[in-house]
Amino acid sequence: MRLGRRLTGPLMRVPFLGGLLVLLGLLIGLVFMITPLEAEAQAWLALGGFAVFLLLGRLKGRGSLIFLVALSSLISLRYIYWRVTETLDYTSFLSTFLGTGLLLAEVYAVLSLLLSYFQQIWPLERQPVAMPEAVEVWPVVDVFIPTYNEPLEVVKPAVFGAMSMDWPRDRMNIYILDDGRRDEFRQFAEEVGCGYMVRPDNKGAKAGNINHALERTNAEYVAVFDCDHVPTRAFLQISMGWMLKDPKIAMLQTPHHFYSPDPFERNLASGKRVPNEGLLFYGRVQSGNDLWNAAFFCGSCAVMRRTALEQVGGVPTETVTEDCHCSLKMQRLGWRTAYLRLPLAAGLATDRLIAHIGQRMRWARGMIQILRVDNPMFGPGLKLYQRICYLSAQWHFLFPVPRVVFLTAPLAFLLLGENIIAASPLAIVAYAGPHIVHSIATNSRIQGRVRHSFWSEIYETVLAVYLAPVVVTTLLDPSRGKFNVTSKGGTLRDGYFDLRAVGPNLVIGLLLVLGLMSGIHGLVTNPPSSLAFQANALNSIWVLLSLIMVLAGLAVGRERRQVRERARVAAVVPATLLLADGSRVVGESVDLSLGGAAMVMKQPAVLPQTMMGTIEFDLGSDVVSLPAELLRWQDDRLQLRFAPRGLMDEGNIVRVVLGRADAWLNWDDVRADKPLRSMLEVALSIGGLFRGDSQISFKGRRARRLEREAARRGNPPPGPGGRQDPPGRQAPSVTAEATRRASRAA
C-alpha cells in the first residue's frame, strides 16, 4: 500500500526503536490528556497550544499536518476527559437529563472528529490508467440508466451522453431501465437505437431494477448512471483502465458533479463563493477512503465488475442506500474498490430545499439501516481500517440529534435556570475553547479547498430537525422506510418562503431569540465580576452563534425565482456563426445551456433579416454544427437559442454543453478557506432572509402532486412555482418577447 511505502524509513527498519517511540508518544499523550489543572493554568496551556498551532500551521507538507491532527486530537480528548471527570455534579433530575444529553452529544462530536481525521489526513491521489492501444481487446460494457417517474426531457441528455462516449459502438450496450413503463420512453429508445427494459413489478426499487437488467445482459463490466447524470465522452476510456489493470477491483467510482446549483448555492446570499455541499465527500473523503481500500459505490457514475456483483447476489435490496451496502458486501468477500477523483459526468442537483431534505432523509435512513443490519465493525472479511472508514460514513448520519442538542443547550440555563455543566465559566472557556478552535483550524487546513469553515453547521442545522426522527426510528426498527425518488428540474416563476422546509427551525429560532433576551437581561442585572454575569455572557454568546446558524438555515428556505428552463454552464468554447447571408463571425462562448448560449462575437454592421443561423463549435477533435435562433446581439455579446431539427441535433447539443471531455476540469476550483472570513460570510448570508422576491407558501401533499403533474404537462400551475398571467394581459411585443427568450434560453 502506498502509505506503507511512504512511511518506510530508518525508524521503520528498526522495529524495536520504532515501537518504543510509538509507545513513548502514546504515554506522553495519555499524560497530557489526564493531567488535572486549575482553570487559570489550563488557560495558559490553551494559549501555549494556540502558539504551537500558529507556528507549525505556517509550515507546508504532510509532516506538519500530521502533527496538527495529533495535537487537535489530544486537546479534544483532554476536553472530553475533563467533562467526564469534573463537570457532572448535577443538582436535579432535569439538569441530569439535559447535562447527560449534552455530554453524549459532545462525545459523538469528538468521535466524529477523530474518524474524519483518520479518513481525510492522507487521501490517495489515484491517477488514470491508459487503455491498451489495441482497440479490439477493449471489453464489452453494459450501460444502465434506471428511471422511474422522471420526465423524458430529464432523461434524454443522459442517454445522448452515454451514446456519445468514445468507445467502440459494438462493445457498448446502452439500456434505459424504465420502472415507469412509459410508451414515450420506449419510442425514444427505438428512435435513437438504444436498449429498453421494463419489468413486471417495481420490487426493490432502483436496486431491483438494476438486478433485473443484470439477469438479461452478459457483459463483464457494467456502468451505471442516474437518469439525470450525463457522462462525458471520455468516461469509459478513463475509468476502465483500472478495471483492466487490476482484476480484483470490483468497482470504480467517480465524483457526482452537479452543473445546476443546489438550494444552498442558489438561495443563500453568498451563492457560489463557497464549495458546494458535496465537494467535501467527493473532493476529500472518498480519496481518503480509497487509501484504505474502502471507497464505496454511490449509485451513479461508476463502473462495476459483473462477477463481483453476482457473487454478492446483485445490488442489495435490504436497505435504501443499496449502493454503499453493495460495496460493503463486495469488500467482505475480498474484492477491492477504487475512486478516481476526476469528474467524468454531471447531473442536476436538487432544485428545492424540501426535495433536498427528502433526499438526505433517505441517505440517513439507509446508512443507519446498514449500521443495524450489516454493521461494518462486525462480520467477516474486512480489515480494521476498512471497518473504521465504513463506520465513519454511517456514524456521520447520527448527527441530527447531537446538532439539535448543541443548538438548544444554552437555553437550559437561559430559559430554565439549569446548570448542565458543573464548572465555572472560565474553566469551560479554558477547556472547550482549545477543543473548538483547534478542530476548526485543523479541519480548515485539511478541507480548506473542499469545505469552508462553519458551512457544515448550516447544512446540519437545516437538516437536523427533519432527520432526527428518521435516525431514531431507524435505529429502533431498521425495516421501516422505503426508497424515494428525488425530483429535479423545472422552473419557478415566483420566489417563496417554504415553511414546510424550515418551519421547525423557525420555532427553534424564536426560542433562541427568547434565550438571547434572557441572557441580555442577566447581563444588565448582574455586576460584571459575578459568576452570574459570566454565566449569562457565556450562554448568550453560545445562543447567539446558534441563532446565526438557524437564521442562515432559514435563508435557505427563501426559494429564489428560477425562470431559466436550463441551467447555465460557464464554458469557453471556440465557435463560428454562419449567418443566413453567408457571412461568418468568429467568437467563443461565455456560457452554455441545453437551451442556448451566450457568445462573445463582434456584431456585423448590418444584420440579416432572418435571425436564424448555424453555430459551429470547435471541440478539438471535431466540429459540431447546430441550428440556432439569434435572440439578442448587443455590445458584441450575442445570446442565441438552439433550434434542433431532430434527435441528431439534440444529441449534438448535449455533446457541446455537457459531453466535452474537459467539461468539468474546474469543478473544484475554489478559493482556500479562511475561518474568520468564512464566519463573516455565514453571518452575511442571513441577508437572504430579507429579499423581496418571495411569498410564504405552505403547500399540502395534494397541491404538490398537482404541481408535479402540471409540470410534466408543461403547464405551470398557479401560485409559487408557476403563476398564471392575469386575464386581459396584452401579449408582449416582439422586442419584449426576444428579451424574454434570451433570459430563458441561456
XYZ file of C-alpha atoms in Angstrom:
746
model
C 0.000 0.000 0.000
C 1.261 3.481 -0.850
C 1.004 4.668 2.742
C 3.240 1.851 3.913
C 5.820 2.634 1.250
C 5.885 6.311 2.196
C 6.357 5.550 5.870
C 9.217 3.171 5.190
C 12.336 4.786 6.622
C 15.174 4.342 9.113
C 12.844 4.060 12.113
C 10.554 1.588 10.360
C 13.569 -0.591 9.559
C 14.309 -0.882 13.297
C 11.077 -2.341 14.704
C 12.144 -2.147 18.326
C 13.129 1.533 18.161
C 10.027 2.463 16.144
C 7.738 0.626 18.556
C 9.454 2.245 21.529
C 8.940 5.729 20.098
C 5.277 4.992 19.378
C 4.795 3.718 22.932
C 6.550 6.787 24.332
C 4.345 9.058 22.251
C 1.193 7.329 23.480
C 2.372 7.637 27.072
C 3.065 11.372 26.695
C -0.325 11.816 25.057
C -2.069 9.975 27.893
C -0.338 12.146 30.496
C -1.346 15.256 28.558
C -4.976 14.116 28.423
C -5.499 13.245 32.086
C -3.332 15.746 33.989
C -5.730 17.966 36.016
C -5.178 21.720 36.016
C -6.969 24.646 37.603
C -8.817 26.972 35.266
C -6.026 29.579 35.194
C -3.310 27.009 34.472
C -5.471 25.400 31.784
C -5.915 28.819 30.194
C -2.134 29.215 29.964
C -1.865 25.729 28.468
C -4.510 26.705 25.924
C -2.530 29.802 24.938
C 0.573 27.646 24.524
C -1.361 25.286 22.274
C -2.518 28.215 20.139
C 1.065 29.432 19.818
C 2.240 25.984 18.701
C -0.515 25.843 16.103
C 0.301 29.307 14.744
C 3.960 28.350 14.489
C 3.556 24.948 12.844
C 0.464 25.930 10.858
C 2.659 28.027 8.605
C 4.714 25.003 7.600
C 3.691 23.105 4.493
C 3.829 19.386 3.988
C 2.350 16.207 5.368
C 4.532 16.109 8.483
C 3.234 19.362 9.953
C -0.341 18.357 9.111
C 0.007 15.038 10.938
C 1.395 16.859 13.980
C -1.503 19.354 13.966
C -4.014 16.499 13.696
C -2.356 14.728 16.634
C -2.368 17.954 18.666
C -6.040 18.629 17.904
C -6.965 15.038 18.780
C -5.187 15.199 22.139
C -6.758 18.554 23.020
C -10.243 17.264 22.158
C -9.702 14.068 24.160
C -8.402 16.126 27.096
C -11.596 18.172 26.961
C -13.819 15.073 26.973
C -11.816 13.563 29.861
C -12.282 16.777 31.851
C -16.003 16.806 31.072
C -16.474 13.217 32.257
C -14.367 13.509 35.412
C -15.043 17.022 36.694
C -18.276 18.520 35.339
C -21.073 16.036 36.079
C -22.152 17.248 39.520
C -25.860 17.699 38.742
C -28.411 19.014 41.247
C -31.764 17.901 39.797
C -33.327 15.341 37.504
C -33.771 17.929 34.749
C -30.162 19.095 34.908
C -29.028 15.450 34.941
C -31.132 14.634 31.875
C -30.096 17.716 29.898
C -26.472 17.575 31.034
C -26.107 13.906 30.107
C -27.612 14.625 26.701
C -25.087 17.405 26.101
C -22.192 15.184 27.199
C -23.264 12.373 24.846
C -23.541 14.898 22.008
C -20.007 16.106 22.732
C -18.675 12.537 22.838
C -20.330 11.934 19.473
C -18.736 15.099 18.052
C -15.236 14.181 19.237
C -15.509 10.640 17.868
C -16.723 12.071 14.558
C -13.736 14.416 14.546
C -11.279 11.579 15.117
C -12.909 9.392 12.455
C -12.784 12.237 9.929
C -9.103 12.840 10.683
C -8.405 9.157 10.033
C -10.273 9.260 6.724
C -9.002 12.533 5.338
C -5.441 13.044 6.531
C -3.845 11.110 3.655
C -6.029 10.967 0.504
C -4.919 8.626 -2.245
C -4.315 10.623 -5.411
C -5.108 7.836 -7.852
C -4.302 8.638 -11.486
C -5.994 7.173 -14.580
C -4.521 4.125 -16.267
C -4.298 4.201 -20.062
C -6.321 1.726 -22.081
C -4.500 -0.785 -24.322
C -3.596 0.640 -27.711
C -5.288 -2.283 -29.465
C -8.942 -1.256 -29.506
C -10.011 -4.756 -30.460
C -9.137 -6.046 -26.962
C -11.329 -3.476 -25.199
C -14.142 -5.248 -23.354
C -17.895 -5.033 -23.797
C -19.638 -2.697 -21.341
C -23.337 -2.626 -20.454
C -24.546 0.882 -19.583
C -27.613 1.070 -17.320
C -29.733 4.218 -16.970
C -32.506 3.446 -14.456
C -35.540 5.729 -14.317
C -38.913 5.710 -12.610
C -41.007 8.877 -12.775
C -38.599 11.441 -14.227
C -39.807 13.253 -17.371
C -38.266 12.294 -20.691
C -36.640 15.734 -21.042
C -34.565 14.996 -17.938
C -33.539 11.528 -19.153
C -32.718 12.386 -22.765
C -29.376 14.125 -22.058
C -28.117 11.129 -20.068
C -28.921 8.804 -22.975
C -27.358 11.120 -25.542
C -24.253 11.492 -23.373
C -23.926 7.734 -22.950
C -24.306 7.138 -26.687
C -21.591 9.725 -27.384
C -18.988 8.062 -25.144
C -15.740 7.426 -27.011
C -15.909 3.628 -27.015
C -16.345 1.101 -29.825
C -20.063 1.052 -30.559
C -20.127 -2.730 -30.977
C -18.698 -3.082 -27.449
C -21.154 -0.813 -25.663
C -24.779 -1.669 -24.920
C -26.931 1.139 -23.520
C -30.205 0.362 -21.754
C -32.943 2.587 -20.387
C -34.331 0.699 -17.375
C -37.826 2.144 -17.167
C -39.667 1.272 -13.969
C -42.359 3.706 -15.090
C -43.159 1.524 -18.155
C -43.889 4.530 -20.383
C -44.559 4.283 -24.117
C -42.808 7.584 -24.888
C -39.598 6.200 -23.394
C -39.892 3.009 -25.448
C -40.441 5.029 -28.599
C -37.481 7.308 -27.814
C -35.214 4.294 -27.254
C -36.236 2.835 -30.604
C -35.625 6.139 -32.392
C -32.106 6.648 -31.008
C -31.137 2.979 -31.184
C -30.548 2.081 -27.537
C -31.956 -0.759 -25.451
C -35.111 -0.502 -23.377
C -36.152 -2.735 -20.475
C -39.160 -2.947 -18.187
C -40.074 -5.496 -15.538
C -43.382 -6.805 -14.235
C -43.108 -5.073 -10.842
C -41.039 -2.427 -9.035
C -39.827 -4.661 -6.220
C -36.534 -3.469 -4.766
C -36.840 -0.013 -6.388
C -33.639 1.088 -8.161
C -31.616 -1.893 -6.879
C -34.260 -4.318 -8.126
C -34.332 -2.524 -11.470
C -30.579 -2.971 -11.903
C -30.722 -6.610 -10.777
C -33.447 -7.335 -13.331
C -31.210 -5.897 -16.058
C -28.229 -7.930 -14.838
C -30.208 -11.109 -15.390
C -30.840 -10.169 -19.030
C -27.401 -8.923 -20.040
C -23.987 -10.540 -20.000
C -21.130 -8.022 -20.378
C -18.439 -8.400 -17.720
C -18.478 -4.664 -16.974
C -21.484 -2.565 -16.030
C -21.595 1.257 -15.942
C -24.473 2.832 -14.004
C -25.741 6.410 -14.381
C -28.642 8.093 -12.656
C -31.078 9.236 -15.313
C -30.041 12.897 -14.949
C -26.268 12.232 -14.974
C -24.663 12.922 -18.347
C -21.310 11.201 -18.945
C -18.563 12.937 -20.881
C -17.092 11.355 -23.983
C -14.035 10.220 -22.006
C -15.888 8.432 -19.200
C -15.226 4.816 -20.191
C -11.735 5.369 -21.563
C -10.587 6.967 -18.314
C -12.467 4.781 -15.838
C -11.955 1.362 -17.418
C -8.146 1.420 -17.268
C -8.025 0.451 -13.593
C -10.635 -2.265 -14.078
C -8.433 -3.927 -16.700
C -5.192 -3.416 -14.799
C -6.380 -4.898 -11.502
C -8.756 -7.888 -11.832
C -9.548 -7.695 -8.100
C -11.165 -4.248 -8.392
C -14.922 -4.782 -8.236
C -15.992 -1.155 -8.578
C -14.503 2.167 -9.625
C -16.401 5.287 -8.547
C -16.042 8.795 -9.980
C -17.422 12.026 -8.473
C -21.032 13.124 -8.657
C -20.731 16.619 -10.064
C -23.781 18.851 -10.440
C -23.939 21.559 -13.074
C -27.033 23.177 -11.571
C -26.906 24.933 -8.175
C -28.324 23.189 -5.121
C -30.679 25.081 -2.754
C -27.806 26.307 -0.578
C -25.913 27.725 -3.546
C -28.975 29.292 -5.116
C -30.774 30.706 -2.084
C -28.038 31.915 0.240
C -26.711 35.420 -0.292
C -23.145 34.102 -0.583
C -24.089 31.994 -3.601
C -21.237 30.112 -5.228
C -18.427 31.793 -3.345
C -18.125 28.665 -1.206
C -17.708 24.987 -2.152
C -20.983 23.154 -2.608
C -22.174 20.596 -0.093
C -20.975 17.504 -1.972
C -17.420 18.664 -2.672
C -16.152 17.586 0.758
C -17.194 13.986 0.153
C -16.125 13.684 -3.471
C -13.159 16.017 -3.158
C -11.592 14.583 0.005
C -13.438 11.826 1.875
C -13.677 9.324 -0.982
C -9.990 9.787 -1.822
C -9.207 9.160 1.844
C -11.346 6.029 1.784
C -9.505 4.908 -1.333
C -6.199 4.841 0.550
C -7.690 2.275 2.929
C -9.436 0.268 0.177
C -12.821 1.450 1.430
C -14.163 3.692 -1.364
C -17.796 2.826 -1.922
C -20.369 2.848 -4.701
C -22.561 5.972 -4.763
C -25.285 4.760 -7.115
C -24.142 6.509 -10.291
C -21.081 7.479 -12.359
C -19.374 4.156 -11.597
C -18.177 1.003 -13.347
C -18.652 -2.399 -11.714
C -17.489 -5.925 -12.457
C -20.349 -8.329 -13.107
C -18.501 -11.232 -11.473
C -18.338 -9.350 -8.181
C -21.982 -8.278 -8.431
C -23.095 -11.841 -8.984
C -21.046 -13.092 -6.050
C -22.896 -10.749 -3.659
C -26.261 -11.651 -5.165
C -26.702 -8.421 -7.110
C -27.285 -4.968 -5.707
C -28.676 -5.404 -2.147
C -32.293 -4.503 -1.508
C -32.291 -4.728 2.309
C -31.510 -1.012 2.684
C -32.395 2.167 0.803
C -28.721 3.061 0.320
C -28.146 -0.028 -1.775
C -25.031 1.488 -3.349
C -22.861 1.717 -0.226
C -24.213 -1.613 1.019
C -23.215 -3.239 -2.279
C -19.601 -2.116 -1.859
C -19.541 -3.334 1.741
C -20.670 -6.799 0.652
C -18.012 -6.876 -2.070
C -15.312 -5.842 0.385
C -16.345 -8.596 2.775
C -15.627 -11.137 0.004
C -12.139 -9.731 -0.546
C -12.809 -7.530 -3.566
C -11.127 -4.143 -3.872
C -12.743 -0.834 -4.786
C -11.264 2.312 -6.289
C -12.024 6.007 -6.557
C -10.875 8.291 -9.364
C -11.057 11.954 -8.383
C -11.953 13.151 -11.869
C -15.482 14.349 -12.683
C -16.462 12.409 -15.790
C -20.207 13.039 -15.615
C -22.542 15.729 -14.351
C -26.154 15.871 -13.304
C -28.907 18.015 -11.857
C -28.775 18.983 -8.192
C -31.921 19.011 -6.086
C -33.704 22.208 -7.061
C -35.885 22.789 -3.970
C -34.904 22.662 -0.333
C -37.760 20.335 0.586
C -36.591 17.851 -2.080
C -33.038 18.184 -0.778
C -34.225 17.353 2.735
C -36.142 14.338 1.427
C -33.054 13.036 -0.357
C -30.933 13.365 2.810
C -33.633 11.615 4.811
C -33.272 8.611 2.506
C -29.492 8.691 2.809
C -29.690 8.878 6.588
C -32.222 6.049 6.780
C -30.142 3.834 4.504
C -26.856 4.386 6.306
C -28.434 3.693 9.689
C -30.043 0.576 8.219
C -26.593 -0.686 7.208
C -25.314 0.129 10.690
C -28.076 -2.047 12.143
C -28.381 -4.956 9.700
C -24.782 -5.290 8.464
C -22.626 -3.373 10.939
C -19.155 -2.925 9.393
C -17.444 -3.325 12.791
C -18.601 -6.932 12.938
C -18.746 -9.792 10.497
C -16.008 -11.334 8.338
C -13.759 -10.088 5.591
C -12.803 -6.519 6.476
C -9.552 -5.096 7.770
C -9.727 -2.811 10.792
C -9.047 0.298 8.708
C -11.858 -0.637 6.310
C -14.247 -1.106 9.224
C -13.328 2.350 10.535
C -13.966 4.018 7.157
C -17.350 2.369 6.687
C -18.280 3.121 10.283
C -17.371 6.773 9.765
C -19.744 7.034 6.798
C -22.625 5.670 8.876
C -21.637 7.411 12.098
C -21.880 10.762 10.307
C -25.619 10.355 9.765
C -26.241 10.200 13.511
C -25.576 13.963 13.581
C -29.206 15.234 13.736
C -29.819 14.550 17.435
C -26.448 15.991 18.617
C -26.939 19.005 16.348
C -30.332 19.793 17.918
C -28.725 19.415 21.355
C -25.907 21.834 20.506
C -28.354 24.407 19.104
C -30.606 24.406 22.156
C -28.266 23.544 25.061
C -27.737 27.170 26.240
C -31.500 27.524 26.674
C -31.264 25.162 29.654
C -29.597 27.951 31.610
C -31.135 30.999 29.937
C -34.779 29.858 29.987
C -34.883 27.084 32.610
C -32.163 28.205 35.007
C -30.432 24.782 34.934
C -26.653 24.402 35.073
C -25.800 21.431 32.862
C -22.007 21.826 33.071
C -20.817 21.898 36.689
C -17.847 24.213 36.160
C -17.004 27.892 36.239
C -17.368 29.883 33.001
C -13.574 30.420 32.954
C -12.924 26.669 33.180
C -15.417 25.962 30.400
C -13.748 28.501 28.124
C -10.250 27.271 29.045
C -11.065 23.643 28.225
C -13.710 23.933 25.492
C -12.082 26.868 23.684
C -8.938 24.980 22.581
C -11.040 21.972 21.523
C -13.247 24.157 19.307
C -10.508 26.386 17.886
C -8.078 23.556 17.094
C -10.752 21.418 15.452
C -11.890 24.342 13.268
C -8.362 25.396 12.340
C -7.103 21.861 11.689
C -10.133 20.983 9.587
C -9.584 24.192 7.655
C -6.052 23.010 6.915
C -7.311 19.579 5.777
C -10.526 20.581 3.999
C -9.805 24.176 3.006
C -10.214 23.524 -0.718
C -13.422 21.485 -0.446
C -15.339 22.820 2.578
C -15.199 26.220 4.225
C -15.434 26.620 7.988
C -18.895 26.826 9.633
C -20.808 25.798 6.496
C -21.214 22.248 7.768
C -23.093 23.749 10.708
C -25.550 25.402 8.316
C -26.111 22.203 6.346
C -26.676 20.191 9.518
C -28.898 22.856 11.083
C -31.239 22.841 8.085
C -31.489 19.052 8.073
C -31.311 18.150 11.756
C -34.931 18.517 12.854
C -36.234 16.504 9.895
C -33.575 13.801 10.057
C -33.652 13.291 13.835
C -36.932 11.282 13.874
C -35.731 9.247 10.883
C -32.469 8.370 12.623
C -34.138 7.404 15.899
C -36.892 5.304 14.328
C -34.453 3.532 12.007
C -32.157 2.706 14.920
C -35.140 1.135 16.667
C -36.629 -0.532 13.576
C -34.314 -0.737 10.527
C -37.025 -2.328 8.370
C -39.031 0.896 8.225
C -38.885 3.270 5.282
C -38.769 2.871 1.515
C -36.780 4.160 -1.450
C -37.950 7.540 -2.755
C -37.035 9.294 -5.986
C -35.749 12.867 -5.761
C -37.491 15.223 -8.163
C -35.243 17.530 -10.202
C -35.607 20.100 -12.925
C -38.306 22.691 -13.532
C -38.766 26.430 -13.242
C -40.019 28.732 -10.511
C -41.632 31.923 -11.717
C -42.066 33.417 -8.234
C -39.874 33.107 -5.182
C -41.462 31.926 -1.968
C -40.626 31.176 1.655
C -41.108 27.437 2.126
C -42.442 26.904 5.642
C -42.580 23.165 5.047
C -38.806 23.075 4.782
C -37.846 25.474 7.578
C -40.879 25.635 9.874
C -39.288 23.622 12.707
C -36.140 25.747 12.555
C -38.312 28.850 12.713
C -39.619 27.607 16.075
C -36.067 26.952 17.276
C -35.089 30.433 16.123
C -37.866 32.029 18.169
C -36.766 30.089 21.262
C -33.183 31.212 20.708
C -34.318 34.837 20.473
C -36.096 34.445 23.816
C -32.957 32.894 25.271
C -30.836 35.771 23.970
C -33.192 38.303 25.505
C -32.977 36.442 28.823
C -29.185 36.459 28.606
C -29.074 40.199 27.933
C -31.363 40.728 30.919
C -28.960 38.693 33.066
C -26.016 40.783 31.895
C -27.805 44.006 32.718
C -28.984 42.932 36.174
C -25.744 41.351 37.472
C -22.395 43.006 38.255
C -19.608 42.119 35.766
C -17.490 40.498 38.480
C -20.178 37.981 39.471
C -20.399 34.370 38.329
C -23.999 35.024 37.244
C -22.796 37.722 34.834
C -20.114 35.397 33.423
C -22.580 32.526 33.029
C -25.066 34.757 31.222
C -22.307 36.103 28.992
C -21.053 32.639 28.044
C -24.529 31.273 27.316
C -25.543 34.427 25.444
C -22.553 34.078 23.112
C -23.414 30.412 22.622
C -27.066 31.144 21.866
C -26.083 33.978 19.502
C -23.878 31.622 17.468
C -26.725 29.093 17.364
C -29.101 31.816 16.233
C -26.792 32.809 13.370
C -26.769 29.217 12.115
C -30.545 28.927 12.390
C -31.131 32.237 10.601
C -28.761 31.203 7.808
C -30.720 27.961 7.565
C -33.968 29.902 7.326
C -32.476 31.943 4.491
C -32.052 28.710 2.512
C -35.832 28.345 2.708
C -36.340 31.581 0.768
C -36.601 29.947 -2.643
C -35.384 32.264 -5.394
C -37.153 32.733 -8.697
C -35.871 30.301 -11.304
C -37.101 31.402 -14.715
C -34.464 29.655 -16.817
C -35.595 26.278 -18.055
C -31.999 25.046 -18.383
C -29.065 25.549 -16.054
C -26.181 27.552 -17.472
C -22.636 26.170 -17.555
C -19.655 28.530 -17.715
C -17.590 27.373 -20.689
C -15.220 28.948 -23.198
C -15.568 27.059 -26.491
C -14.357 28.495 -29.816
C -17.206 28.896 -32.274
C -18.109 30.309 -35.681
C -21.546 31.688 -36.543
C -22.796 31.199 -40.096
C -25.460 33.794 -40.933
C -28.207 33.405 -43.497
C -26.467 35.782 -45.936
C -23.380 33.550 -45.991
C -21.176 35.694 -43.738
C -19.162 34.131 -40.899
C -18.479 35.594 -37.459
C -15.784 34.096 -35.232
C -16.008 34.166 -31.426
C -16.329 31.999 -28.351
C -18.908 31.041 -25.779
C -19.260 32.627 -22.352
C -21.715 30.105 -21.026
C -23.795 27.267 -22.440
C -27.036 25.539 -21.614
C -29.117 22.831 -23.236
C -31.392 25.646 -24.385
C -28.897 28.104 -25.827
C -25.682 30.023 -25.348
C -24.148 33.387 -24.594
C -21.376 34.231 -27.059
C -18.725 36.912 -27.429
C -18.834 37.871 -31.109
C -18.354 41.132 -32.958
C -21.706 42.326 -34.227
C -21.875 42.903 -38.037
C -22.704 46.386 -39.213
C -25.849 45.075 -40.903
C -27.734 42.095 -39.567
C -29.555 39.794 -41.997
C -33.313 39.998 -41.956
C -33.747 36.423 -40.787
C -32.469 35.750 -37.273
C -31.732 32.083 -37.939
C -28.213 30.761 -38.400
C -25.828 27.911 -37.747
C -23.325 27.899 -34.896
C -20.240 25.694 -35.269
C -18.485 24.710 -32.046
C -14.852 23.601 -32.274
C -14.483 20.724 -29.773
C -10.886 20.000 -30.734
C -11.384 16.535 -32.153
C -14.264 17.637 -34.376
C -16.629 20.492 -35.169
C -20.311 20.308 -34.212
C -22.856 22.393 -36.152
C -26.159 23.392 -34.571
C -29.073 25.434 -35.934
C -29.764 28.448 -33.754
C -32.060 31.439 -33.408
C -30.411 34.773 -32.632
C -32.240 36.412 -29.765
C -30.213 39.482 -28.860
C -26.943 40.977 -30.086
C -25.671 43.929 -28.124
C -22.180 45.256 -27.322
C -20.587 42.309 -29.156
C -22.407 39.864 -26.904
C -24.820 37.501 -28.606
C -27.498 35.430 -26.965
C -28.911 32.629 -29.041
C -31.278 29.755 -28.654
C -30.634 26.334 -30.126
C -33.269 25.242 -32.638
C -32.808 21.469 -33.002
C -34.457 19.900 -36.046
C -34.388 16.358 -34.701
C -32.795 13.878 -32.328
C -29.401 14.216 -34.027
C -29.277 17.919 -33.183
C -30.479 17.257 -29.630
C -27.667 14.746 -29.150
C -25.109 17.193 -30.532
C -26.311 19.881 -28.130
C -25.603 17.515 -25.243
C -22.147 16.804 -26.686
C -21.311 20.500 -26.807
C -22.757 21.525 -23.450
C -22.239 18.536 -21.147
C -20.310 15.856 -23.012
C -16.949 17.524 -23.674
C -14.058 15.569 -22.189
C -12.774 18.700 -20.424
C -16.206 19.984 -19.374
C -15.725 19.687 -15.602
C -11.980 20.025 -15.066
C -12.510 23.151 -12.927
C -15.111 21.512 -10.680
C -13.004 22.069 -7.520
C -11.501 25.421 -8.453
C -12.471 27.314 -5.297
C -10.508 29.667 -3.081
C -8.848 28.383 0.068
C -10.727 28.626 3.341
C -10.065 31.349 5.905
C -12.115 30.663 9.053
C -12.677 34.288 10.064
C -13.730 35.285 6.564
C -15.975 32.240 6.401
C -17.633 33.196 9.685
C -18.354 36.654 8.272
C -19.821 35.169 5.096
C -22.085 32.889 7.117
C -23.359 35.938 9.017
C -23.858 37.898 5.782
C -25.781 35.020 4.219
C -28.600 35.835 6.654
C -29.344 38.729 4.332
C -31.115 36.231 2.104
C -33.981 36.334 4.597
C -34.785 39.902 3.620
C -35.044 39.550 -0.147
C -38.252 40.960 -1.521
C -38.908 38.293 -4.180
C -40.693 35.731 -2.015
C -44.097 34.952 -0.620
C -44.981 32.468 2.101
C -46.042 29.016 0.966
C -47.166 26.021 2.961
C -48.196 23.503 0.337
C -50.019 20.317 1.192
C -49.388 16.914 -0.327
C -52.245 17.244 -2.829
C -51.035 20.661 -4.008
C -47.524 19.314 -4.508
C -48.883 16.359 -6.522
C -50.921 18.661 -8.756
C -47.889 20.878 -9.270
C -45.743 17.929 -10.352
C -48.418 16.704 -12.767
C -48.774 20.186 -14.264
C -45.005 20.463 -14.651
C -44.933 17.176 -16.588
C -47.591 18.546 -18.950
C -45.573 21.720 -19.394
C -48.323 23.868 -17.865
C -47.186 25.541 -14.612
C -49.951 25.759 -12.015
C -50.921 28.962 -10.243
C -49.100 30.048 -7.118
C -45.441 29.825 -6.180
C -43.860 27.635 -8.809
C -45.974 28.708 -11.759
C -48.167 31.817 -11.518
C -50.540 32.230 -14.443
C -50.851 35.568 -16.214
C -53.946 37.566 -15.191
C -56.862 37.766 -17.656
C -56.711 40.559 -20.191
C -52.934 40.895 -20.155
C -51.642 42.012 -23.554
C -49.210 39.873 -25.493
C -45.609 41.105 -25.272
C -44.067 42.978 -28.162
C -41.560 41.319 -30.459
C -38.717 43.073 -28.646
C -40.013 42.093 -25.234
C -40.555 38.535 -26.419
C -36.977 38.361 -27.696
C -35.702 39.630 -24.367
C -37.784 37.060 -22.514
C -36.472 34.278 -24.749
C -32.919 35.426 -24.166
C -33.288 35.327 -20.398
C -34.793 31.821 -20.501
C -32.572 30.276 -23.138
C -29.100 30.825 -21.730
